[in-house]
mmCIF file of C-alpha atoms in Angstrom:
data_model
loop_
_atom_site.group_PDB
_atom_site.id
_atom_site.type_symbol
_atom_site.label_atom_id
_atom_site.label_comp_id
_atom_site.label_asym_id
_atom_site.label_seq_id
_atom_site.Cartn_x
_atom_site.Cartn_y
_atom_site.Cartn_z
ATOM 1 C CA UNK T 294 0.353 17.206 1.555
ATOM 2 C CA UNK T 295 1.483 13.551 1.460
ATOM 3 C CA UNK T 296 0.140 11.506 -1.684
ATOM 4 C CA UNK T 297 -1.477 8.256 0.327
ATOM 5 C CA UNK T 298 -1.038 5.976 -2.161
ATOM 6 C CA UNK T 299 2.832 7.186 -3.230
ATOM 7 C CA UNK T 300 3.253 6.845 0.573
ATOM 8 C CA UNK T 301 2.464 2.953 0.229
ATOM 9 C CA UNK T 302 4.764 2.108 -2.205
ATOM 10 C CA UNK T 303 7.571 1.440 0.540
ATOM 11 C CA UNK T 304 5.682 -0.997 2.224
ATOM 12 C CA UNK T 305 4.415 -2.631 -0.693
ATOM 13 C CA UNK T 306 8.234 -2.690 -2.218
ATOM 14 C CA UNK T 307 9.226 -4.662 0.920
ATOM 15 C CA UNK T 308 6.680 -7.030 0.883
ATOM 16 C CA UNK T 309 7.628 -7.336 -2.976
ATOM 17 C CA UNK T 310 10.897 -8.066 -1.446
ATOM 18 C CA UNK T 311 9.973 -10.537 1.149
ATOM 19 C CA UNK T 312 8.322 -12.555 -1.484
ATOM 20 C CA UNK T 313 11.213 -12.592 -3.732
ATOM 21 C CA UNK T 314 11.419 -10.150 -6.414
ATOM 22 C CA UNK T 315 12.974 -6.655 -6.413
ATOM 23 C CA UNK T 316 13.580 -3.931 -8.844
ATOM 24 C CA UNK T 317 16.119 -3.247 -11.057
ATOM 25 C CA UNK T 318 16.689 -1.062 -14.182
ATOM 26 C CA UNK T 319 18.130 -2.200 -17.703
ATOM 27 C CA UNK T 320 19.377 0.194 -20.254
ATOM 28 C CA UNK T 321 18.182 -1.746 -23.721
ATOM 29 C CA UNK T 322 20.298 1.394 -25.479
ATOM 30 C CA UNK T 323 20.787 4.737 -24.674
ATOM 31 C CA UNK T 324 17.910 6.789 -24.137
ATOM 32 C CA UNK T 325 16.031 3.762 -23.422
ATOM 33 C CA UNK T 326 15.353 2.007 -20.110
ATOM 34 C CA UNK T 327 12.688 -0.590 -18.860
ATOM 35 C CA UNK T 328 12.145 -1.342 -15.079
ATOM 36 C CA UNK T 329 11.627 -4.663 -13.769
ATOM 37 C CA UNK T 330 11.174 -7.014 -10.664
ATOM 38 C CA UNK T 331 13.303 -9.610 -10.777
ATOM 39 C CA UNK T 332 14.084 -12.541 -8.651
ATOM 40 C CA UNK T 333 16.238 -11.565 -5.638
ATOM 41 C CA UNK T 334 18.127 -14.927 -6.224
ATOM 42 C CA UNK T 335 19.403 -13.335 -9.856
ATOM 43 C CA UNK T 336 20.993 -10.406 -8.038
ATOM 44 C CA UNK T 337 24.993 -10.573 -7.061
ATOM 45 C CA UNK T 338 25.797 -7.943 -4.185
ATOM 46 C CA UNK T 339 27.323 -5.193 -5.861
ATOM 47 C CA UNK T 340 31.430 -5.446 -6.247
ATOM 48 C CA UNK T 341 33.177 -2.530 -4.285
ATOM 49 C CA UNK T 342 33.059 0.396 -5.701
ATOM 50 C CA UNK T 343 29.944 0.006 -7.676
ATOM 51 C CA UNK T 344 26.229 1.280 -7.006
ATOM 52 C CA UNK T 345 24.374 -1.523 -8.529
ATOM 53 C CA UNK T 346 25.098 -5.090 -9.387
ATOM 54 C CA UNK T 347 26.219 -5.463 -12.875
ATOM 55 C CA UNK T 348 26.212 -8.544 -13.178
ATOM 56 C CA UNK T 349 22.543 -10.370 -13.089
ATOM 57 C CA UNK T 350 23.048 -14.479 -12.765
ATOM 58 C CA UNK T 351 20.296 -16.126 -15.168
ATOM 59 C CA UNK T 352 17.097 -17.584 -13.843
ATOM 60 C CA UNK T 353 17.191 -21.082 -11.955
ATOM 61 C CA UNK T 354 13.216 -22.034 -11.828
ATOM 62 C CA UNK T 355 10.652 -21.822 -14.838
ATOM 63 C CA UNK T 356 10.319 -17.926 -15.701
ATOM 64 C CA UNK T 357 7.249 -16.660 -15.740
ATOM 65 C CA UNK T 358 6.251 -13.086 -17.216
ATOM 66 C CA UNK T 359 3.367 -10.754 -15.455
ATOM 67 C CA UNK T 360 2.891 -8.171 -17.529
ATOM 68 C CA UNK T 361 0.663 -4.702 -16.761
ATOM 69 C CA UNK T 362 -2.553 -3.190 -17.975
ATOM 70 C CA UNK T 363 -3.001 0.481 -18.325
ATOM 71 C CA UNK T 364 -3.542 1.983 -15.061
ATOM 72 C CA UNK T 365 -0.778 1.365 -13.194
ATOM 73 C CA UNK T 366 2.696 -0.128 -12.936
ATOM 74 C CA UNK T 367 3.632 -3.757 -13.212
ATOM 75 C CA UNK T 368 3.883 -4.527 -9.508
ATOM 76 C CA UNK T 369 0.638 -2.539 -8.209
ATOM 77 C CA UNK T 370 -1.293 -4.460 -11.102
ATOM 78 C CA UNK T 371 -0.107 -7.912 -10.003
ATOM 79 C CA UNK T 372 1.011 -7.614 -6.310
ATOM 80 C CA UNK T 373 -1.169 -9.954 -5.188
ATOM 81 C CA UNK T 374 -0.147 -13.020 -7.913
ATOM 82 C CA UNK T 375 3.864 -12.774 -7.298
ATOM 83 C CA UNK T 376 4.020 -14.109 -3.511
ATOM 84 C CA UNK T 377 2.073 -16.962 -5.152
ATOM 85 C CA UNK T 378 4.367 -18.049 -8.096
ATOM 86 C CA UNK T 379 7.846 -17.339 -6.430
ATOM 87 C CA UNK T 380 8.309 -20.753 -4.785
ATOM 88 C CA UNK T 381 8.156 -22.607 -7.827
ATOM 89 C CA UNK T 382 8.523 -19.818 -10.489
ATOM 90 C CA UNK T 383 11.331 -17.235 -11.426
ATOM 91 C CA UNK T 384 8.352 -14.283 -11.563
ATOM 92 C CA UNK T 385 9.725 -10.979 -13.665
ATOM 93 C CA UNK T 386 7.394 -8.228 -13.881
ATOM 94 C CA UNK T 387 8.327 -5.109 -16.113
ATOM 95 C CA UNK T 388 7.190 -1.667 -16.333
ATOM 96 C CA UNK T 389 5.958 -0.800 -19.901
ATOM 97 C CA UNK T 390 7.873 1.563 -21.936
ATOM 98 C CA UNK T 391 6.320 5.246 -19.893
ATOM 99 C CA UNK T 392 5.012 3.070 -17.054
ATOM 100 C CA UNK T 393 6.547 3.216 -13.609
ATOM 101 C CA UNK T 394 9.888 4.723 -14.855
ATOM 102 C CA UNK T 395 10.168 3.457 -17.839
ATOM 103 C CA UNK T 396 11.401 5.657 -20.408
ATOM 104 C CA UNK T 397 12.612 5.923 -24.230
ATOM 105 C CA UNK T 398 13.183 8.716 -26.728
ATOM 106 C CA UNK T 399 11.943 6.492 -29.447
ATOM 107 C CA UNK T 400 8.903 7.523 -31.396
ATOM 108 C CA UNK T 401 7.288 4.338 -31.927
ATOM 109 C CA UNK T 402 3.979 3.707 -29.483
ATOM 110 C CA UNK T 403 3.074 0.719 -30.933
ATOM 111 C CA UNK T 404 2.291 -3.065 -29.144
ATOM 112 C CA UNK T 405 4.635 -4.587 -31.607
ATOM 113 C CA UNK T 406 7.730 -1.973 -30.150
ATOM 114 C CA UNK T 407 6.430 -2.809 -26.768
ATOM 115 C CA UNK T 408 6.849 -6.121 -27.421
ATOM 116 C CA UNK T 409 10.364 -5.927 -29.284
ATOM 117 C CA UNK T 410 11.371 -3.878 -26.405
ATOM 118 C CA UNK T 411 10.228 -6.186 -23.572
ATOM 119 C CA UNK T 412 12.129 -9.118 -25.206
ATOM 120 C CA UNK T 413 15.327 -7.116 -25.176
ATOM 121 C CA UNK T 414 15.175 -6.498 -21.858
ATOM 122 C CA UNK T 415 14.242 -10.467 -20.688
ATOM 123 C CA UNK T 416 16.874 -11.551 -22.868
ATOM 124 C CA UNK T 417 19.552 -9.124 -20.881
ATOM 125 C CA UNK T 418 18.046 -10.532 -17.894
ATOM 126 C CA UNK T 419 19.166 -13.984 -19.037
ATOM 127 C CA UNK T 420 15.457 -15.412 -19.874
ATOM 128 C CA UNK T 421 15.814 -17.529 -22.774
ATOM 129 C CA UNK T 422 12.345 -19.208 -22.766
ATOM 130 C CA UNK T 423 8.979 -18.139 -20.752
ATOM 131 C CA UNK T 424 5.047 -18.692 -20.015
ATOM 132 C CA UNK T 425 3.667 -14.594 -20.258
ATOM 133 C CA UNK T 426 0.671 -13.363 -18.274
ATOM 134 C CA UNK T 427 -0.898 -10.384 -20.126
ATOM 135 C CA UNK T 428 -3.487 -8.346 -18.551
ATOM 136 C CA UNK T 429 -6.000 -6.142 -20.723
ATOM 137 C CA UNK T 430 -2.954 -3.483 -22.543
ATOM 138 C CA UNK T 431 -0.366 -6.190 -21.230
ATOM 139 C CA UNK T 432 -2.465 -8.876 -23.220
ATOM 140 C CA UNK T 433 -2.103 -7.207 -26.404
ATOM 141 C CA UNK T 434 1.642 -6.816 -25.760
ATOM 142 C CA UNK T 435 1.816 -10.663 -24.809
ATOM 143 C CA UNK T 436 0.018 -11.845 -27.614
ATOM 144 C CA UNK T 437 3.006 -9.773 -29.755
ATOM 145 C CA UNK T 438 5.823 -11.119 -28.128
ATOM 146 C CA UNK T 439 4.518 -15.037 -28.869
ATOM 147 C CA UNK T 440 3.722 -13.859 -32.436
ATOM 148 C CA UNK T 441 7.361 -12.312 -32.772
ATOM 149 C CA UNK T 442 8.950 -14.736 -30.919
ATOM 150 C CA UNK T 443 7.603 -18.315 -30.691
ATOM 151 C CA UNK T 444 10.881 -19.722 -29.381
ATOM 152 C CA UNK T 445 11.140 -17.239 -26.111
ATOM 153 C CA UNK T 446 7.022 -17.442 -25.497
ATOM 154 C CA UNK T 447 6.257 -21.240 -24.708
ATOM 155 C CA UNK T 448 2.864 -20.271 -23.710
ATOM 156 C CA UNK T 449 0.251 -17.453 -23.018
ATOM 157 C CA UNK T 450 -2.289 -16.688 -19.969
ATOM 158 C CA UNK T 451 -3.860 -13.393 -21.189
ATOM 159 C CA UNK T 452 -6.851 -12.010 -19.312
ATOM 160 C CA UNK T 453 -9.690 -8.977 -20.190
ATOM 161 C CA UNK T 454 -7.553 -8.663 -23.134
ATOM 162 C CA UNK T 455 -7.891 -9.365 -27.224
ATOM 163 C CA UNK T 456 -5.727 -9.923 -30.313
ATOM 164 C CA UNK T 457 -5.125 -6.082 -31.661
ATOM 165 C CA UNK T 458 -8.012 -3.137 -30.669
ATOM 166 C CA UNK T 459 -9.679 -2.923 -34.089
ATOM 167 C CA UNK T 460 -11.921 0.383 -35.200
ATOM 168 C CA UNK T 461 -14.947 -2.103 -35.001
ATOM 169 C CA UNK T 462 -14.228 -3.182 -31.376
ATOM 170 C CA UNK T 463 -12.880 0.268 -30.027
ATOM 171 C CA UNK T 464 -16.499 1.974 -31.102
ATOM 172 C CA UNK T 465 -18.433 -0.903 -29.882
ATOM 173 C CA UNK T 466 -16.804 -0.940 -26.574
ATOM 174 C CA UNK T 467 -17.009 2.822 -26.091
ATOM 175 C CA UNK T 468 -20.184 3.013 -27.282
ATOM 176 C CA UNK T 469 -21.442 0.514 -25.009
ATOM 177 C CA UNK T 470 -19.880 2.158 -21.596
ATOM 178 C CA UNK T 471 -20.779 5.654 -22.470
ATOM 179 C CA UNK T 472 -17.408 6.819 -23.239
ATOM 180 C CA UNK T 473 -16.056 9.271 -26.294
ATOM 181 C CA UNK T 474 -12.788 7.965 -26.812
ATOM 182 C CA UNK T 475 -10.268 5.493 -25.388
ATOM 183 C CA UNK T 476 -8.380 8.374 -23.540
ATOM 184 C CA UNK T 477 -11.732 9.516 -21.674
ATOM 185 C CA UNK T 478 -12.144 6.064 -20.590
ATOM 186 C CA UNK T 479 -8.172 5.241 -20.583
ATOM 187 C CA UNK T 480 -6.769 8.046 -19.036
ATOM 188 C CA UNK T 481 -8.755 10.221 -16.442
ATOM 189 C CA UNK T 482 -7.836 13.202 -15.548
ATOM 190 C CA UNK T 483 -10.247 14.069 -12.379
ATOM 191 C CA UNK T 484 -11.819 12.082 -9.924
ATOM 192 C CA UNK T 485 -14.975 11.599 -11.571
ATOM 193 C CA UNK T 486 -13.209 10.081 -13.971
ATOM 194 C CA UNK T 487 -11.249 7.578 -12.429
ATOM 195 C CA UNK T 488 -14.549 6.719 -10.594
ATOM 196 C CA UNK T 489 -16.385 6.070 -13.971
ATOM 197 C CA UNK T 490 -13.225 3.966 -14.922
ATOM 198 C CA UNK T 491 -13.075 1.538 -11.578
ATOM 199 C CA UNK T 492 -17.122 1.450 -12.076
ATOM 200 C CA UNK T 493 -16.242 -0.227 -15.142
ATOM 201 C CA UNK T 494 -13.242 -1.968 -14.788
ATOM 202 C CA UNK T 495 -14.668 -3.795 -11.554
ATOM 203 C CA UNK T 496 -17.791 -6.193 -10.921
ATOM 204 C CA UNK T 497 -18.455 -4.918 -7.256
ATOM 205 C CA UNK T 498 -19.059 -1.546 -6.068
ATOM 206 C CA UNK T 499 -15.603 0.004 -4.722
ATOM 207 C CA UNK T 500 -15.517 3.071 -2.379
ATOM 208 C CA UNK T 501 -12.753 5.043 -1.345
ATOM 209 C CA UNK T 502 -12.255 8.843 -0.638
ATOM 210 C CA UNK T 503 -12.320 11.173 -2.683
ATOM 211 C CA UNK T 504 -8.282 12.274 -1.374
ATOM 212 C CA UNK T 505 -7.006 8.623 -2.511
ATOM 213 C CA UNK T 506 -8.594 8.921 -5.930
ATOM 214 C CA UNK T 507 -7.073 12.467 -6.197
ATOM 215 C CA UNK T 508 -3.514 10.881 -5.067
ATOM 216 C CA UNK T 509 -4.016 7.384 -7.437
ATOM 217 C CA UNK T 510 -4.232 9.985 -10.482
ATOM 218 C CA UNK T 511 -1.534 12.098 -9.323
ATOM 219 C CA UNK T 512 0.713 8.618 -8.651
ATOM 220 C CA UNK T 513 -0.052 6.688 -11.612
ATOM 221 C CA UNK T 514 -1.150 8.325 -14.685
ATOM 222 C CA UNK T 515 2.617 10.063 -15.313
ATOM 223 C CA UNK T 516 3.639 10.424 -18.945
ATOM 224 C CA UNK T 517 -0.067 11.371 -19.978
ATOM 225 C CA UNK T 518 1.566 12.396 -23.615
ATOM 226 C CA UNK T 519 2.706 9.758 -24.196
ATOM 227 C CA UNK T 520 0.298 7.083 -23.069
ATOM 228 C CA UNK T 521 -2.244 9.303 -25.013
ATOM 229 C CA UNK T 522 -0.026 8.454 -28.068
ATOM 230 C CA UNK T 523 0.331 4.384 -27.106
ATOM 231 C CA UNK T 524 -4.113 4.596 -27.157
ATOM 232 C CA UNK T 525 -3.711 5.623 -30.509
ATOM 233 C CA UNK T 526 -1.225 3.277 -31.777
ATOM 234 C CA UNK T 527 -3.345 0.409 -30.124
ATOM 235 C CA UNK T 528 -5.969 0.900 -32.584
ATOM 236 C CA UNK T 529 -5.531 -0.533 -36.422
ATOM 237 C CA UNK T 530 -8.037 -0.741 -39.165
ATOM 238 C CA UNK T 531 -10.832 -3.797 -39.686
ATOM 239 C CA UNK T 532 -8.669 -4.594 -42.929
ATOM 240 C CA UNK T 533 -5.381 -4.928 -41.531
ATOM 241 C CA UNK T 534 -6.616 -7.217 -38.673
ATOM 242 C CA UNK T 535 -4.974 -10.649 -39.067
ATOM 243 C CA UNK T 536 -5.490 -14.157 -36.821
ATOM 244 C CA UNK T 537 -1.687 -15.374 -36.227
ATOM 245 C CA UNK T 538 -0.962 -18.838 -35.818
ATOM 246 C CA UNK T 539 0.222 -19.422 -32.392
ATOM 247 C CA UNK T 540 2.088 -22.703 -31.950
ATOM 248 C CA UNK T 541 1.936 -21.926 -27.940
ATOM 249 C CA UNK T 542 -0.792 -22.877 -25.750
ATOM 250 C CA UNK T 543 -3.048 -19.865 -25.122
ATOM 251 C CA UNK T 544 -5.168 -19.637 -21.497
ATOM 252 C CA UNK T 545 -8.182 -17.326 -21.746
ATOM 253 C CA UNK T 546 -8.825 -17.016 -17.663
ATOM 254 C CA UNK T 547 -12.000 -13.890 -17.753
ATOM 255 C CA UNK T 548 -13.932 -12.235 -15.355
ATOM 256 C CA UNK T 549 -17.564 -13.702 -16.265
ATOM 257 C CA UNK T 550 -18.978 -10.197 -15.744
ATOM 258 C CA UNK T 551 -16.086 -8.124 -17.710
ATOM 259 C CA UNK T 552 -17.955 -5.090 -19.137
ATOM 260 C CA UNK T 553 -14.846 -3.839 -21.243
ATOM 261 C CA UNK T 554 -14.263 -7.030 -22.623
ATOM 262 C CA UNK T 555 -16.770 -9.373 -22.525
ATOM 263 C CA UNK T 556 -16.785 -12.870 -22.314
ATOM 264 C CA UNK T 557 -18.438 -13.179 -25.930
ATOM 265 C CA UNK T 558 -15.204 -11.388 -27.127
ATOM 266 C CA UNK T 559 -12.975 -14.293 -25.698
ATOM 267 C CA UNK T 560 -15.557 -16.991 -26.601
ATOM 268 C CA UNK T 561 -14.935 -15.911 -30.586
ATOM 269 C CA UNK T 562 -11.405 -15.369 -29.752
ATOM 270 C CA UNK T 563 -10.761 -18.944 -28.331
ATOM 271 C CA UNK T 564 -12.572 -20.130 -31.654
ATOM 272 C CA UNK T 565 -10.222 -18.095 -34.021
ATOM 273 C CA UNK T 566 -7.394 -19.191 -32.213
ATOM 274 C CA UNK T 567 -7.796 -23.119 -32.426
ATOM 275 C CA UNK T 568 -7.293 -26.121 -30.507
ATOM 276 C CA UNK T 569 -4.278 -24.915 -28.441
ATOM 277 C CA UNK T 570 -6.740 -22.414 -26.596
ATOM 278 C CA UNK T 571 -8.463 -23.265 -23.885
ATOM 279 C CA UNK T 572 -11.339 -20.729 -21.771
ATOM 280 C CA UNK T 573 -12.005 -20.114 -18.090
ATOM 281 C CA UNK T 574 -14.366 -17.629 -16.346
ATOM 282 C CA UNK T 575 -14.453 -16.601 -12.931
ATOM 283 C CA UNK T 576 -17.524 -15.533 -11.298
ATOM 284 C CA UNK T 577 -18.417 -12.507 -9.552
ATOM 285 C CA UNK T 578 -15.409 -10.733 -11.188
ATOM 286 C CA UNK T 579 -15.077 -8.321 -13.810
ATOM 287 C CA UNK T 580 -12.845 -6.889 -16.353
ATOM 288 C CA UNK T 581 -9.991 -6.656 -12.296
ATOM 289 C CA UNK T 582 -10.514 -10.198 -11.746
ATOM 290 C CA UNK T 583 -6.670 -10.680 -10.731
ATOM 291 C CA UNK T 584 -7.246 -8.257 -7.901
ATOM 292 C CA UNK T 585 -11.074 -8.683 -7.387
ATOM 293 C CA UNK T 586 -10.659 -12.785 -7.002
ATOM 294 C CA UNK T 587 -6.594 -13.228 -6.389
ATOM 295 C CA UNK T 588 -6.994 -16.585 -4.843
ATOM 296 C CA UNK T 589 -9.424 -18.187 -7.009
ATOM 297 C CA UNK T 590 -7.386 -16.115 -10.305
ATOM 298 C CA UNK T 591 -3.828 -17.202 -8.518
ATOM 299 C CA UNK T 592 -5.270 -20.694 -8.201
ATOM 300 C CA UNK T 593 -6.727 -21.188 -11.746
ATOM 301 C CA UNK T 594 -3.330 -19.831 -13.214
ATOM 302 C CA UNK T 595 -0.958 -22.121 -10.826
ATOM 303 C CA UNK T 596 -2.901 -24.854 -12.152
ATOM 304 C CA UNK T 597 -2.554 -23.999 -15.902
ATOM 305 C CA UNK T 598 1.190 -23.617 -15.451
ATOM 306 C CA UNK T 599 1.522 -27.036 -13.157
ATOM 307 C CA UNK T 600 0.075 -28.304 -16.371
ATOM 308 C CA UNK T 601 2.975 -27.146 -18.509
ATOM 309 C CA UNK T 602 5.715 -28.365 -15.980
ATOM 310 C CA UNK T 603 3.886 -31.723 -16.376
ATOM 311 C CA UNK T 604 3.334 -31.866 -19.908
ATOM 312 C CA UNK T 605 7.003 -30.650 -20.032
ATOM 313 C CA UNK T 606 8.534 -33.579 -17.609
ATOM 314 C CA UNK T 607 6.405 -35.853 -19.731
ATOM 315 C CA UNK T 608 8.345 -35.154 -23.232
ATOM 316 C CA UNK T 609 11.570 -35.445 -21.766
#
């Protein structure tokens, strides 16, 4: 039987296409190799004789960074953000080390390998310097790649996401939505329980058939194993928790009714993180606002990065 939402991908890569980004693959070393979207523009036609460009020309517009949560691949999460960026933008959105392809014989699970990882790839992509969007998992990752690399991050729009998943705020959170461990919540592994997940994850009541929620588990939640093993590198003791020093500007931009990270959570978070951090909600949205509210979301985050173009053409 045809998987529904497998059988979208297609038409969802051509209109990924038609906007202006497409995929390619880049071997960081062997036994390692992270997908991404890139813009069409950065792609030469392949010389004769080869399967794939080689060669990728460097980015000719600001670069901006989307990247993933963790329950799907980098363009299903933000599919509805890149047609909105590309005009003014160079918009690159990866696949996460055992997301959408992505693959590595490397033991590590950590954010901070994520992270190093991710950078390797950008810079082989020819980014030098960019503005990362981090959603929930993705946020985590971003907030490592401006802490490890404050000269390739210039700033940070991180939503439903916090600094590093400490024991404290892993119990609370499960506690609080009536789940046993991150994995339950995480990683479902029947319909029920990718139902219990969306009724979490979004502010408004979503129905679909039973079949779709069958084939979205079957389509997206590959490399169990090892995404099992990245939940449990996520989480690091109380003790060991430390508050960086980001020279970048940080956005906050929440659902107002997030129920896996609330807005209290990025409230405290813009107050630990200083002066350079700034907080927006959005109503009626929860912990999906990118794909609950796109316009109002794709709105609020064109506006913060106008901002840095201006602020940029001002200091030169």
């Amino acid at each position: 039987m045809v998987n529904l939402v497998a059988a979208q991908r297609p038409l969802l890569h051509g209109l990924m296409k038609i906007a202006g980004v497409q995929p390619y693959t880049v071997e960081l070393e062997p036994g390692t190799e992270m997908n991404f979207w890139v813009p069409c523009e950065t792609i030469k036609k392949p010389k004769k004789g080869e399967k794939k460009a080689t060669h990728l020309e460097p980015p000719t517009k600001p670069v901006v960074v989307l990247v993933h949560g963790f329950a799907a691949e980098g363009i299903v999460t933000w599919q509805f953000q890149v047609g909105a960026l590309t005009k003014k933008y160079s918009v690159y959105v990866p696949d996460l080390l055992f997301f959408g392809g992505s693959i590595t014989d490397k033991p590590d699970r950590s954010p901070t390998f994520q992270a190093e990882y991710l950078v390797k790839g950008l810079r082989k992509l020819g980014v030098e310097r960019c503005v990362v969007v981090g959603f929930s998992y993705g946020g985590m990752v971003a907030f490592k790649m401006a802490e490890l690399y404050p000269h390739m991050v210039e700033a940070m729009v991180v939503s439903g996401s916090i600094l590093a998943m400490t024991d404290s705020i892993s119990v609370e959170s499960l506690n609080r939505l009536g789940f046993s461990s991150s994995a339950e919540l995480l990683l479902p592994n029947s319909v029920k329980g990718l139902k219990a997940l969306l009724s979490v994850a979004a502010h408004k009541k979503l129905w679909f058939p039973d079949r779709l929620h069958k084939d979205f588990l079957e389509a997206m939640f590959s490399n169990r194993k090892e995404r099992a093993e990245l939940l449990e590198g996520l989480i690091i003791s109380n003790k060991d928790a430390t508050i960086p020093s980001f020279p970048q500007r940080i956005h906050l931009l929440w659902g107002e009714e997030d129920q896996i990270f609330k807005q209290e959570l990025a409230h405290n978070m813009k107050q630990q993180l200083g002066q350079n951090t700034s907080f927006q909600g959005i109503k009626k949205a929860g912990h999906l606002v990118h794909l609950e509210r796109p316009c109002v979301y794709n709105r609020c985050l064109k506006r913060f990065l106008d901002s840095l173009l201006l602020a940029e053409q001002v200091n030169i």
